């Protein structure tokens, strides 16, 4: 797990998160991680801290959620000696897909994954940049379970605590959020 000595490091990461008011729509404060990635120190540190809670765990696949789960997901996978699988918005993947839908504030959306991307019974960690309501991560969980695999962990850089998204996830899994906001 993240240790007390990591708290200063988390502070460094936190200082590289940029708040953009009213993006993409009025009333949303967008958490922009591009400054964190542009700095070589925090870029590397983020990957190291993302990996840490999963050291010693058997992880076969890291699933990254479109789009910002694609920034750190492949390195997290490589660090854990796991494969990387993208979960995408509709109509982006070229081969046979499976899909899962989820509710948005207004209406619904769905996520897709290649049907043959994950072996049955694989141990999967879901990675995204941020968890808000948890709806996206829950839909990804459904998708992975549909494929016959197990979600053993969740990995987020940022968590918007007041929305309590973590409470909607599989509670038996290891849930890691580096920066709680
Ligand atoms: P949710 O499904 O509500 O947990 O929302 C998480 C997804 O929406 C993630 O893929 C995030 O990248 C994105 N997201 C939600 N809220 C924000 C925010 N305030 N800033 C940046 N990305 C966000």
Short mmCIF file of N, CA and C and ligand atoms in Angstrom, two decimals:
data_model
loop_
_atom_site.label_atom_id
_atom_site.label_comp_id
_atom_site.label_asym_id
_atom_site.label_seq_id
_atom_site.Cartn_x
_atom_site.Cartn_y
_atom_site.Cartn_z
N UNK A 1 0.84 -1.20 0.00
CA UNK A 1 0.00 0.00 0.00
C UNK A 1 0.88 1.26 0.00
N UNK A 2 0.24 2.41 -0.20
CA UNK A 2 0.97 3.67 -0.15
C UNK A 2 1.36 3.94 1.31
N UNK A 3 2.63 4.30 1.54
CA UNK A 3 3.11 4.50 2.91
C UNK A 3 3.14 5.98 3.27
N UNK A 4 3.28 6.28 4.59
CA UNK A 4 3.31 7.68 5.02
C UNK A 4 4.45 8.44 4.35
N UNK A 5 5.59 7.75 4.12
CA UNK A 5 6.71 8.42 3.47
C UNK A 5 6.38 8.82 2.04
N UNK A 6 5.31 8.27 1.50
CA UNK A 6 4.91 8.62 0.13
C UNK A 6 4.08 9.90 0.10
N UNK A 7 3.67 10.40 1.29
CA UNK A 7 2.73 11.51 1.31
C UNK A 7 3.31 12.75 0.63
N UNK A 8 4.62 13.04 0.86
CA UNK A 8 5.24 14.20 0.21
C UNK A 8 5.26 14.03 -1.30
N UNK A 9 5.48 12.78 -1.72
CA UNK A 9 5.51 12.50 -3.15
C UNK A 9 4.13 12.73 -3.77
N UNK A 10 3.10 12.28 -3.04
CA UNK A 10 1.73 12.50 -3.52
C UNK A 10 1.46 14.00 -3.63
N UNK A 11 2.00 14.79 -2.68
CA UNK A 11 1.87 16.24 -2.73
C UNK A 11 2.48 16.81 -4.00
N UNK A 12 3.63 16.23 -4.40
CA UNK A 12 4.27 16.68 -5.66
C UNK A 12 3.35 16.43 -6.84
N UNK A 13 2.73 15.25 -6.84
CA UNK A 13 1.82 14.93 -7.94
C UNK A 13 0.64 15.89 -7.94
N UNK A 14 0.11 16.09 -6.74
CA UNK A 14 -1.08 16.95 -6.59
C UNK A 14 -0.82 18.36 -7.16
N UNK A 15 0.42 18.86 -6.94
CA UNK A 15 0.75 20.21 -7.41
C UNK A 15 0.80 20.29 -8.94
N UNK A 16 0.81 19.15 -9.60
CA UNK A 16 0.86 19.13 -11.07
C UNK A 16 -0.50 18.86 -11.71
N UNK A 17 -1.56 18.83 -10.88
CA UNK A 17 -2.91 18.68 -11.43
C UNK A 17 -3.49 20.07 -11.65
N UNK A 18 -3.96 20.31 -12.86
CA UNK A 18 -4.49 21.65 -13.18
C UNK A 18 -6.03 21.58 -13.19
N UNK A 19 -6.64 22.54 -12.50
CA UNK A 19 -8.11 22.62 -12.48
C UNK A 19 -8.59 23.53 -13.59
N UNK A 20 -9.46 23.00 -14.43
CA UNK A 20 -10.03 23.84 -15.50
C UNK A 20 -11.53 23.98 -15.25
N UNK A 21 -11.96 25.19 -14.85
CA UNK A 21 -13.39 25.37 -14.57
C UNK A 21 -14.24 25.31 -15.84
N UNK A 22 -15.44 24.76 -15.70
CA UNK A 22 -16.43 24.75 -16.79
C UNK A 22 -15.95 24.06 -18.05
N UNK A 23 -15.22 22.95 -17.90
CA UNK A 23 -14.82 22.14 -19.05
C UNK A 23 -15.14 20.68 -18.75
N UNK A 24 -15.72 19.93 -19.69
CA UNK A 24 -16.16 20.33 -21.05
C UNK A 24 -17.50 21.04 -21.07
N UNK A 25 -18.19 21.06 -19.91
CA UNK A 25 -19.47 21.79 -19.86
C UNK A 25 -19.50 22.62 -18.58
N UNK A 26 -20.36 23.62 -18.56
CA UNK A 26 -20.47 24.51 -17.41
C UNK A 26 -20.76 23.72 -16.13
N UNK A 27 -20.07 24.07 -15.05
CA UNK A 27 -20.33 23.42 -13.77
C UNK A 27 -19.38 22.27 -13.46
N UNK A 28 -18.64 21.79 -14.48
CA UNK A 28 -17.67 20.71 -14.23
C UNK A 28 -16.29 21.33 -14.06
N UNK A 29 -15.59 20.91 -12.99
CA UNK A 29 -14.20 21.34 -12.84
C UNK A 29 -13.32 20.19 -13.33
N UNK A 30 -12.74 20.39 -14.49
CA UNK A 30 -11.97 19.32 -15.13
C UNK A 30 -10.59 19.21 -14.48
N UNK A 31 -10.20 17.99 -14.14
CA UNK A 31 -8.89 17.73 -13.54
C UNK A 31 -7.94 17.33 -14.67
N UNK A 32 -7.05 18.24 -15.00
CA UNK A 32 -6.16 18.06 -16.15
C UNK A 32 -4.82 17.48 -15.70
N UNK A 33 -4.51 16.26 -16.18
CA UNK A 33 -3.25 15.62 -15.75
C UNK A 33 -2.12 15.86 -16.76
N UNK A 34 -2.34 16.69 -17.77
CA UNK A 34 -1.25 16.89 -18.74
C UNK A 34 -0.01 17.55 -18.14
N UNK A 35 -0.12 18.50 -17.15
CA UNK A 35 1.10 19.03 -16.54
C UNK A 35 1.89 17.95 -15.79
N UNK A 36 1.17 17.03 -15.17
CA UNK A 36 1.82 15.92 -14.43
C UNK A 36 2.62 15.03 -15.40
N UNK A 37 2.09 14.86 -16.59
CA UNK A 37 2.79 14.02 -17.58
C UNK A 37 3.94 14.77 -18.26
N UNK A 38 3.82 16.09 -18.35
CA UNK A 38 4.84 16.88 -19.05
C UNK A 38 6.13 17.01 -18.24
N UNK A 39 6.04 16.81 -16.92
CA UNK A 39 7.20 16.90 -16.03
C UNK A 39 7.83 15.51 -15.90
N UNK A 40 9.09 15.34 -16.30
CA UNK A 40 9.68 14.00 -16.29
C UNK A 40 9.71 13.37 -14.90
N UNK A 41 9.84 14.19 -13.86
CA UNK A 41 9.90 13.64 -12.50
C UNK A 41 8.54 13.08 -12.09
N UNK A 42 7.48 13.88 -12.29
CA UNK A 42 6.16 13.40 -11.85
C UNK A 42 5.61 12.33 -12.81
N UNK A 43 6.05 12.37 -14.06
CA UNK A 43 5.65 11.30 -14.99
C UNK A 43 6.13 9.94 -14.48
N UNK A 44 7.40 9.88 -14.13
CA UNK A 44 7.98 8.62 -13.66
C UNK A 44 7.42 8.24 -12.29
N UNK A 45 7.32 9.25 -11.41
CA UNK A 45 6.82 8.99 -10.05
C UNK A 45 5.40 8.44 -10.07
N UNK A 46 4.56 8.97 -10.93
CA UNK A 46 3.17 8.49 -11.02
C UNK A 46 3.16 7.00 -11.35
N UNK A 47 3.96 6.60 -12.34
CA UNK A 47 4.00 5.18 -12.71
C UNK A 47 4.47 4.32 -11.56
N UNK A 48 5.51 4.79 -10.86
CA UNK A 48 6.04 3.99 -9.73
C UNK A 48 5.00 3.82 -8.64
N UNK A 49 4.27 4.91 -8.33
CA UNK A 49 3.26 4.83 -7.26
C UNK A 49 2.03 4.04 -7.70
N UNK A 50 1.72 4.08 -9.00
CA UNK A 50 0.59 3.28 -9.49
C UNK A 50 0.87 1.79 -9.33
N UNK A 51 2.12 1.43 -9.56
CA UNK A 51 2.50 0.02 -9.51
C UNK A 51 2.52 -0.54 -8.09
N UNK A 52 2.94 0.32 -7.16
CA UNK A 52 3.27 -0.14 -5.81
C UNK A 52 2.22 -1.02 -5.12
N UNK A 53 0.93 -0.63 -5.10
CA UNK A 53 -0.03 -1.46 -4.35
C UNK A 53 -0.19 -2.86 -4.92
N UNK A 54 0.21 -3.07 -6.18
CA UNK A 54 0.00 -4.36 -6.83
C UNK A 54 1.24 -5.24 -6.85
N UNK A 55 2.32 -4.75 -6.24
CA UNK A 55 3.54 -5.56 -6.16
C UNK A 55 3.21 -6.89 -5.47
N UNK A 56 3.63 -7.98 -6.07
CA UNK A 56 3.42 -9.28 -5.45
C UNK A 56 2.07 -9.89 -5.75
N UNK A 57 1.18 -9.14 -6.41
CA UNK A 57 -0.15 -9.69 -6.78
C UNK A 57 -0.06 -10.28 -8.18
N UNK A 58 -0.77 -11.37 -8.43
CA UNK A 58 -0.79 -11.90 -9.79
C UNK A 58 -1.79 -11.11 -10.64
N UNK A 59 -1.27 -10.36 -11.58
CA UNK A 59 -2.13 -9.60 -12.50
C UNK A 59 -1.79 -10.06 -13.91
N UNK A 60 -2.80 -10.52 -14.66
CA UNK A 60 -2.56 -10.99 -16.03
C UNK A 60 -2.75 -9.86 -17.05
N UNK A 61 -3.76 -9.01 -16.78
CA UNK A 61 -4.13 -7.97 -17.75
C UNK A 61 -4.44 -6.68 -17.02
N UNK A 62 -3.93 -5.56 -17.54
CA UNK A 62 -4.41 -4.24 -17.12
C UNK A 62 -5.32 -3.74 -18.23
N UNK A 63 -6.54 -3.38 -17.86
CA UNK A 63 -7.50 -2.80 -18.81
C UNK A 63 -7.48 -1.29 -18.63
N UNK A 64 -7.22 -0.55 -19.70
CA UNK A 64 -7.22 0.91 -19.65
C UNK A 64 -8.49 1.45 -20.28
N UNK A 65 -9.11 2.46 -19.64
CA UNK A 65 -10.38 3.00 -20.12
C UNK A 65 -10.14 4.25 -20.97
N UNK A 66 -10.81 4.26 -22.13
CA UNK A 66 -10.66 5.40 -23.04
C UNK A 66 -11.10 6.69 -22.36
N UNK A 67 -10.38 7.75 -22.54
CA UNK A 67 -9.13 7.83 -23.28
C UNK A 67 -7.94 7.99 -22.34
N UNK A 68 -8.17 8.57 -21.16
CA UNK A 68 -7.01 8.91 -20.34
C UNK A 68 -6.46 7.73 -19.56
N UNK A 69 -7.18 6.60 -19.61
CA UNK A 69 -6.62 5.36 -19.06
C UNK A 69 -5.56 4.77 -19.98
N UNK A 70 -5.42 5.37 -21.19
CA UNK A 70 -4.39 4.88 -22.13
C UNK A 70 -3.03 5.53 -21.88
N UNK A 71 -3.00 6.61 -21.07
CA UNK A 71 -1.72 7.30 -20.83
C UNK A 71 -0.78 6.43 -19.97
N UNK A 72 -1.29 5.99 -18.82
CA UNK A 72 -0.43 5.26 -17.88
C UNK A 72 -0.69 3.75 -17.89
N UNK A 73 -1.82 3.33 -18.47
CA UNK A 73 -2.19 1.92 -18.44
C UNK A 73 -1.14 0.98 -19.02
N UNK A 74 -0.62 1.26 -20.22
CA UNK A 74 0.36 0.33 -20.79
C UNK A 74 1.64 0.20 -19.96
N UNK A 75 2.10 1.31 -19.36
CA UNK A 75 3.30 1.16 -18.53
C UNK A 75 2.99 0.40 -17.24
N UNK A 76 1.82 0.66 -16.66
CA UNK A 76 1.43 -0.10 -15.46
C UNK A 76 1.42 -1.59 -15.80
N UNK A 77 0.84 -1.93 -16.95
CA UNK A 77 0.79 -3.33 -17.38
C UNK A 77 2.21 -3.89 -17.51
N UNK A 78 3.08 -3.18 -18.21
CA UNK A 78 4.44 -3.67 -18.42
C UNK A 78 5.17 -3.82 -17.09
N UNK A 79 4.96 -2.86 -16.17
CA UNK A 79 5.61 -2.93 -14.86
C UNK A 79 5.15 -4.15 -14.06
N UNK A 80 3.90 -4.56 -14.28
CA UNK A 80 3.35 -5.71 -13.54
C UNK A 80 3.54 -7.00 -14.33
N UNK A 81 4.28 -6.92 -15.44
CA UNK A 81 4.50 -8.07 -16.33
C UNK A 81 3.17 -8.64 -16.82
N UNK A 82 2.21 -7.73 -17.03
CA UNK A 82 0.87 -8.10 -17.51
C UNK A 82 0.69 -7.57 -18.93
N UNK A 83 -0.38 -8.01 -19.58
CA UNK A 83 -0.73 -7.46 -20.89
C UNK A 83 -1.61 -6.23 -20.72
N UNK A 84 -1.77 -5.47 -21.80
CA UNK A 84 -2.64 -4.28 -21.77
C UNK A 84 -3.78 -4.46 -22.76
N UNK A 85 -4.99 -4.17 -22.31
CA UNK A 85 -6.17 -4.26 -23.19
C UNK A 85 -6.93 -2.93 -23.11
N UNK A 86 -7.23 -2.32 -24.26
CA UNK A 86 -8.02 -1.08 -24.24
C UNK A 86 -9.52 -1.36 -24.21
N UNK A 87 -10.23 -0.60 -23.39
CA UNK A 87 -11.70 -0.58 -23.43
C UNK A 87 -12.07 0.76 -24.05
N UNK A 88 -12.92 0.70 -25.10
CA UNK A 88 -13.14 1.90 -25.90
C UNK A 88 -14.60 2.31 -25.96
N UNK A 89 -14.81 3.53 -26.39
CA UNK A 89 -16.16 4.03 -26.67
C UNK A 89 -16.68 3.29 -27.91
N UNK A 90 -17.99 3.33 -28.16
CA UNK A 90 -18.57 2.52 -29.25
C UNK A 90 -17.97 2.80 -30.64
N UNK A 91 -17.90 1.72 -31.41
CA UNK A 91 -17.53 1.76 -32.84
C UNK A 91 -16.08 2.16 -33.14
N UNK A 92 -15.19 1.88 -32.23
CA UNK A 92 -13.78 2.20 -32.45
C UNK A 92 -12.95 0.96 -32.71
N UNK A 93 -13.37 -0.16 -32.15
CA UNK A 93 -12.55 -1.37 -32.25
C UNK A 93 -12.89 -2.16 -33.51
N UNK A 94 -11.88 -2.69 -34.21
CA UNK A 94 -12.12 -3.28 -35.53
C UNK A 94 -12.62 -4.72 -35.54
N UNK A 95 -12.35 -5.49 -34.49
CA UNK A 95 -12.71 -6.91 -34.54
C UNK A 95 -14.01 -7.14 -33.75
N UNK A 96 -14.34 -8.43 -33.50
CA UNK A 96 -15.59 -8.75 -32.80
C UNK A 96 -15.55 -8.20 -31.38
N UNK A 97 -16.63 -7.56 -30.94
CA UNK A 97 -16.61 -6.90 -29.63
C UNK A 97 -17.69 -7.47 -28.69
N UNK A 98 -17.49 -7.22 -27.38
CA UNK A 98 -18.57 -7.35 -26.41
C UNK A 98 -18.76 -5.95 -25.82
N UNK A 99 -19.97 -5.67 -25.30
CA UNK A 99 -20.19 -4.32 -24.81
C UNK A 99 -20.99 -4.33 -23.50
N UNK A 100 -20.90 -3.22 -22.77
CA UNK A 100 -21.67 -3.04 -21.53
C UNK A 100 -22.11 -1.58 -21.49
N UNK A 101 -23.37 -1.36 -21.08
CA UNK A 101 -23.84 0.02 -21.06
C UNK A 101 -23.87 0.55 -19.62
N UNK A 102 -23.88 1.85 -19.51
CA UNK A 102 -23.96 2.48 -18.19
C UNK A 102 -24.71 3.80 -18.28
N UNK A 103 -25.25 4.19 -17.13
CA UNK A 103 -26.08 5.39 -17.08
C UNK A 103 -25.22 6.64 -16.92
N UNK A 104 -25.59 7.67 -17.65
CA UNK A 104 -24.97 8.98 -17.45
C UNK A 104 -26.02 9.86 -16.76
N UNK A 105 -25.63 11.08 -16.42
CA UNK A 105 -26.59 11.99 -15.78
C UNK A 105 -27.84 12.12 -16.65
N UNK A 106 -27.62 12.28 -17.97
CA UNK A 106 -28.73 12.28 -18.92
C UNK A 106 -28.46 11.20 -19.95
N UNK A 107 -29.29 10.16 -19.96
CA UNK A 107 -29.15 9.09 -20.96
C UNK A 107 -28.15 8.02 -20.55
N UNK A 108 -27.62 7.32 -21.55
CA UNK A 108 -26.67 6.25 -21.25
C UNK A 108 -25.60 6.17 -22.34
N UNK A 109 -24.54 5.42 -22.03
CA UNK A 109 -23.44 5.25 -22.98
C UNK A 109 -22.98 3.80 -22.88
N UNK A 110 -22.08 3.39 -23.74
CA UNK A 110 -21.57 2.04 -23.57
C UNK A 110 -20.08 1.96 -23.85
N UNK A 111 -19.49 0.89 -23.36
CA UNK A 111 -18.06 0.63 -23.53
C UNK A 111 -17.91 -0.67 -24.29
N UNK A 112 -16.84 -0.78 -25.07
CA UNK A 112 -16.62 -1.99 -25.86
C UNK A 112 -15.20 -2.52 -25.67
N UNK A 113 -15.09 -3.82 -25.85
CA UNK A 113 -13.78 -4.49 -25.75
C UNK A 113 -13.76 -5.62 -26.77
N UNK A 114 -12.61 -5.93 -27.32
CA UNK A 114 -12.53 -7.07 -28.21
C UNK A 114 -12.92 -8.35 -27.45
N UNK A 115 -13.77 -9.16 -28.09
CA UNK A 115 -14.32 -10.34 -27.42
C UNK A 115 -13.23 -11.34 -27.02
N UNK A 116 -12.14 -11.37 -27.79
CA UNK A 116 -11.08 -12.35 -27.50
C UNK A 116 -9.87 -11.74 -26.77
N UNK A 117 -10.06 -10.52 -26.23
CA UNK A 117 -8.89 -9.81 -25.68
C UNK A 117 -8.39 -10.39 -24.36
N UNK A 118 -9.32 -10.94 -23.56
CA UNK A 118 -8.96 -11.37 -22.20
C UNK A 118 -9.25 -12.86 -22.05
N UNK A 119 -8.27 -13.65 -21.65
CA UNK A 119 -8.52 -15.08 -21.43
C UNK A 119 -9.47 -15.29 -20.25
N UNK A 120 -10.28 -16.36 -20.33
CA UNK A 120 -11.17 -16.71 -19.21
C UNK A 120 -10.35 -16.89 -17.94
N UNK A 121 -10.90 -16.46 -16.81
CA UNK A 121 -10.27 -16.59 -15.49
C UNK A 121 -9.02 -15.73 -15.29
N UNK A 122 -8.75 -14.82 -16.24
CA UNK A 122 -7.60 -13.93 -16.05
C UNK A 122 -7.86 -13.01 -14.86
N UNK A 123 -6.77 -12.60 -14.19
CA UNK A 123 -6.85 -11.60 -13.12
C UNK A 123 -6.62 -10.22 -13.75
N UNK A 124 -7.61 -9.35 -13.59
CA UNK A 124 -7.60 -8.06 -14.30
C UNK A 124 -7.58 -6.89 -13.33
N UNK A 125 -6.76 -5.88 -13.65
CA UNK A 125 -6.79 -4.59 -12.95
C UNK A 125 -7.33 -3.55 -13.93
N UNK A 126 -8.34 -2.80 -13.50
CA UNK A 126 -8.91 -1.72 -14.32
C UNK A 126 -8.20 -0.42 -13.95
N UNK A 127 -7.72 0.29 -14.99
CA UNK A 127 -7.02 1.56 -14.73
C UNK A 127 -7.70 2.72 -15.47
N UNK A 128 -7.87 3.84 -14.77
CA UNK A 128 -8.32 5.08 -15.42
C UNK A 128 -7.65 6.25 -14.71
N UNK A 129 -7.68 7.44 -15.34
CA UNK A 129 -7.03 8.58 -14.69
C UNK A 129 -7.80 9.01 -13.45
N UNK A 130 -9.14 8.90 -13.50
CA UNK A 130 -9.95 9.52 -12.44
C UNK A 130 -11.23 8.72 -12.20
N UNK A 131 -11.62 8.58 -10.94
CA UNK A 131 -12.93 8.02 -10.63
C UNK A 131 -13.80 9.13 -10.04
N UNK A 132 -14.98 9.28 -10.64
CA UNK A 132 -15.94 10.28 -10.13
C UNK A 132 -17.12 9.52 -9.54
N UNK A 133 -18.18 9.25 -10.31
CA UNK A 133 -19.33 8.48 -9.77
C UNK A 133 -19.05 6.99 -9.76
N UNK A 134 -18.04 6.54 -10.48
CA UNK A 134 -17.73 5.11 -10.56
C UNK A 134 -18.49 4.38 -11.66
N UNK A 135 -19.36 5.09 -12.39
CA UNK A 135 -20.17 4.46 -13.44
C UNK A 135 -19.32 3.83 -14.55
N UNK A 136 -18.27 4.52 -14.97
CA UNK A 136 -17.42 4.00 -16.05
C UNK A 136 -16.68 2.75 -15.59
N UNK A 137 -16.11 2.81 -14.40
CA UNK A 137 -15.36 1.65 -13.88
C UNK A 137 -16.30 0.46 -13.64
N UNK A 138 -17.55 0.74 -13.22
CA UNK A 138 -18.52 -0.34 -13.02
C UNK A 138 -18.87 -1.01 -14.36
N UNK A 139 -19.06 -0.19 -15.41
CA UNK A 139 -19.38 -0.75 -16.74
C UNK A 139 -18.21 -1.61 -17.22
N UNK A 140 -16.99 -1.15 -16.98
CA UNK A 140 -15.82 -1.94 -17.38
C UNK A 140 -15.77 -3.25 -16.60
N UNK A 141 -16.18 -3.20 -15.33
CA UNK A 141 -16.23 -4.41 -14.51
C UNK A 141 -17.19 -5.43 -15.13
N UNK A 142 -18.38 -4.94 -15.56
CA UNK A 142 -19.38 -5.83 -16.18
C UNK A 142 -18.80 -6.49 -17.42
N UNK A 143 -18.07 -5.68 -18.19
CA UNK A 143 -17.48 -6.16 -19.46
C UNK A 143 -16.48 -7.28 -19.20
N UNK A 144 -15.66 -7.10 -18.20
CA UNK A 144 -14.62 -8.08 -17.89
C UNK A 144 -15.25 -9.36 -17.34
N UNK A 145 -16.28 -9.19 -16.54
CA UNK A 145 -16.98 -10.37 -16.00
C UNK A 145 -17.70 -11.11 -17.11
N UNK A 146 -18.22 -10.37 -18.10
CA UNK A 146 -18.86 -10.99 -19.27
C UNK A 146 -17.85 -11.86 -20.02
N UNK A 147 -16.60 -11.43 -20.02
CA UNK A 147 -15.54 -12.18 -20.71
C UNK A 147 -15.08 -13.38 -19.88
N UNK A 148 -15.63 -13.56 -18.68
CA UNK A 148 -15.28 -14.71 -17.84
C UNK A 148 -14.02 -14.50 -17.03
N UNK A 149 -13.60 -13.24 -16.89
CA UNK A 149 -12.37 -12.94 -16.13
C UNK A 149 -12.74 -12.29 -14.79
N UNK A 150 -11.73 -12.08 -13.93
CA UNK A 150 -11.97 -11.56 -12.58
C UNK A 150 -11.32 -10.18 -12.41
N UNK A 151 -12.09 -9.24 -11.88
CA UNK A 151 -11.51 -7.92 -11.56
C UNK A 151 -10.90 -8.02 -10.16
N UNK A 152 -9.57 -8.00 -10.10
CA UNK A 152 -8.89 -8.14 -8.79
C UNK A 152 -8.39 -6.79 -8.28
N UNK A 153 -8.46 -5.75 -9.13
CA UNK A 153 -7.99 -4.45 -8.67
C UNK A 153 -8.48 -3.31 -9.52
N UNK A 154 -8.43 -2.11 -8.92
CA UNK A 154 -8.75 -0.86 -9.62
C UNK A 154 -7.62 0.11 -9.32
N UNK A 155 -7.22 0.86 -10.32
CA UNK A 155 -6.11 1.78 -10.15
C UNK A 155 -6.47 3.14 -10.76
N UNK A 156 -6.51 4.16 -9.90
CA UNK A 156 -6.84 5.51 -10.37
C UNK A 156 -5.76 6.48 -9.90
N UNK A 157 -5.50 7.51 -10.67
CA UNK A 157 -4.59 8.55 -10.22
C UNK A 157 -5.36 9.49 -9.28
N UNK A 158 -6.58 9.85 -9.68
CA UNK A 158 -7.39 10.81 -8.92
C UNK A 158 -8.74 10.23 -8.54
N UNK A 159 -9.22 10.60 -7.37
CA UNK A 159 -10.57 10.19 -6.95
C UNK A 159 -11.32 11.38 -6.40
N UNK A 160 -12.53 11.62 -6.91
CA UNK A 160 -13.37 12.70 -6.37
C UNK A 160 -14.20 12.09 -5.25
N UNK A 161 -13.70 12.23 -4.02
CA UNK A 161 -14.23 11.50 -2.86
C UNK A 161 -15.71 11.73 -2.62
N UNK A 162 -16.17 12.99 -2.79
CA UNK A 162 -17.56 13.27 -2.38
C UNK A 162 -18.57 12.54 -3.26
N UNK A 163 -18.14 12.09 -4.44
CA UNK A 163 -19.08 11.36 -5.31
C UNK A 163 -19.16 9.87 -4.94
N UNK A 164 -18.27 9.41 -4.08
CA UNK A 164 -18.33 8.05 -3.50
C UNK A 164 -18.38 6.93 -4.53
N UNK A 165 -17.66 7.14 -5.64
CA UNK A 165 -17.63 6.13 -6.70
C UNK A 165 -17.02 4.81 -6.25
N UNK A 166 -16.05 4.89 -5.35
CA UNK A 166 -15.35 3.68 -4.89
C UNK A 166 -16.33 2.67 -4.28
N UNK A 167 -17.38 3.18 -3.64
CA UNK A 167 -18.38 2.32 -3.01
C UNK A 167 -19.15 1.46 -4.00
N UNK A 168 -19.11 1.81 -5.30
CA UNK A 168 -19.85 1.03 -6.31
C UNK A 168 -19.01 -0.09 -6.92
N UNK A 169 -17.73 -0.12 -6.58
CA UNK A 169 -16.82 -1.10 -7.21
C UNK A 169 -16.85 -2.42 -6.46
N UNK A 170 -16.26 -3.46 -7.05
CA UNK A 170 -16.15 -4.77 -6.39
C UNK A 170 -15.34 -4.59 -5.11
N UNK A 171 -15.97 -4.83 -3.97
CA UNK A 171 -15.28 -4.54 -2.71
C UNK A 171 -14.21 -5.59 -2.36
N UNK A 172 -14.26 -6.74 -3.02
CA UNK A 172 -13.21 -7.74 -2.78
C UNK A 172 -11.91 -7.40 -3.49
N UNK A 173 -11.95 -6.43 -4.39
CA UNK A 173 -10.77 -6.07 -5.19
C UNK A 173 -9.92 -5.04 -4.44
N UNK A 174 -8.65 -4.95 -4.83
CA UNK A 174 -7.77 -3.91 -4.26
C UNK A 174 -8.06 -2.60 -5.00
N UNK A 175 -8.46 -1.58 -4.27
CA UNK A 175 -8.82 -0.30 -4.90
C UNK A 175 -7.78 0.74 -4.52
N UNK A 176 -7.03 1.23 -5.52
CA UNK A 176 -5.96 2.18 -5.25
C UNK A 176 -6.26 3.53 -5.92
N UNK A 177 -6.30 4.58 -5.11
CA UNK A 177 -6.47 5.95 -5.64
C UNK A 177 -5.31 6.77 -5.10
N UNK A 178 -4.43 7.27 -5.98
CA UNK A 178 -3.23 7.97 -5.50
C UNK A 178 -3.58 9.29 -4.82
N UNK A 179 -4.41 10.09 -5.49
CA UNK A 179 -4.71 11.42 -4.98
C UNK A 179 -6.20 11.53 -4.72
N UNK A 180 -6.57 11.70 -3.46
CA UNK A 180 -7.99 11.82 -3.11
C UNK A 180 -8.33 13.29 -3.02
N UNK A 181 -9.31 13.70 -3.79
CA UNK A 181 -9.68 15.12 -3.84
C UNK A 181 -11.06 15.34 -3.25
P1 LIG B 1 -17.33 8.36 -13.58
O1 LIG B 1 -17.86 7.32 -14.53
O2 LIG B 1 -18.40 9.30 -13.11
O3 LIG B 1 -16.54 7.74 -12.44
O4 LIG B 1 -16.34 9.29 -14.40
C1 LIG B 1 -15.03 8.88 -14.68
C2 LIG B 1 -14.64 9.13 -16.10
O5 LIG B 1 -14.97 10.44 -16.52
C3 LIG B 1 -13.14 8.98 -16.27
O6 LIG B 1 -12.88 8.36 -17.51
C4 LIG B 1 -12.62 10.40 -16.21
O7 LIG B 1 -11.55 10.59 -17.11
C5 LIG B 1 -13.81 11.26 -16.59
N1 LIG B 1 -14.05 12.38 -15.66
C6 LIG B 1 -15.13 12.53 -14.85
N2 LIG B 1 -15.07 13.65 -14.15
C7 LIG B 1 -13.92 14.26 -14.49
C8 LIG B 1 -13.26 15.48 -14.09
N3 LIG B 1 -13.79 16.30 -13.17
N4 LIG B 1 -12.08 15.77 -14.65
C9 LIG B 1 -11.51 14.95 -15.56
N5 LIG B 1 -12.08 13.80 -15.99
C10 LIG B 1 -13.26 13.44 -15.46
#
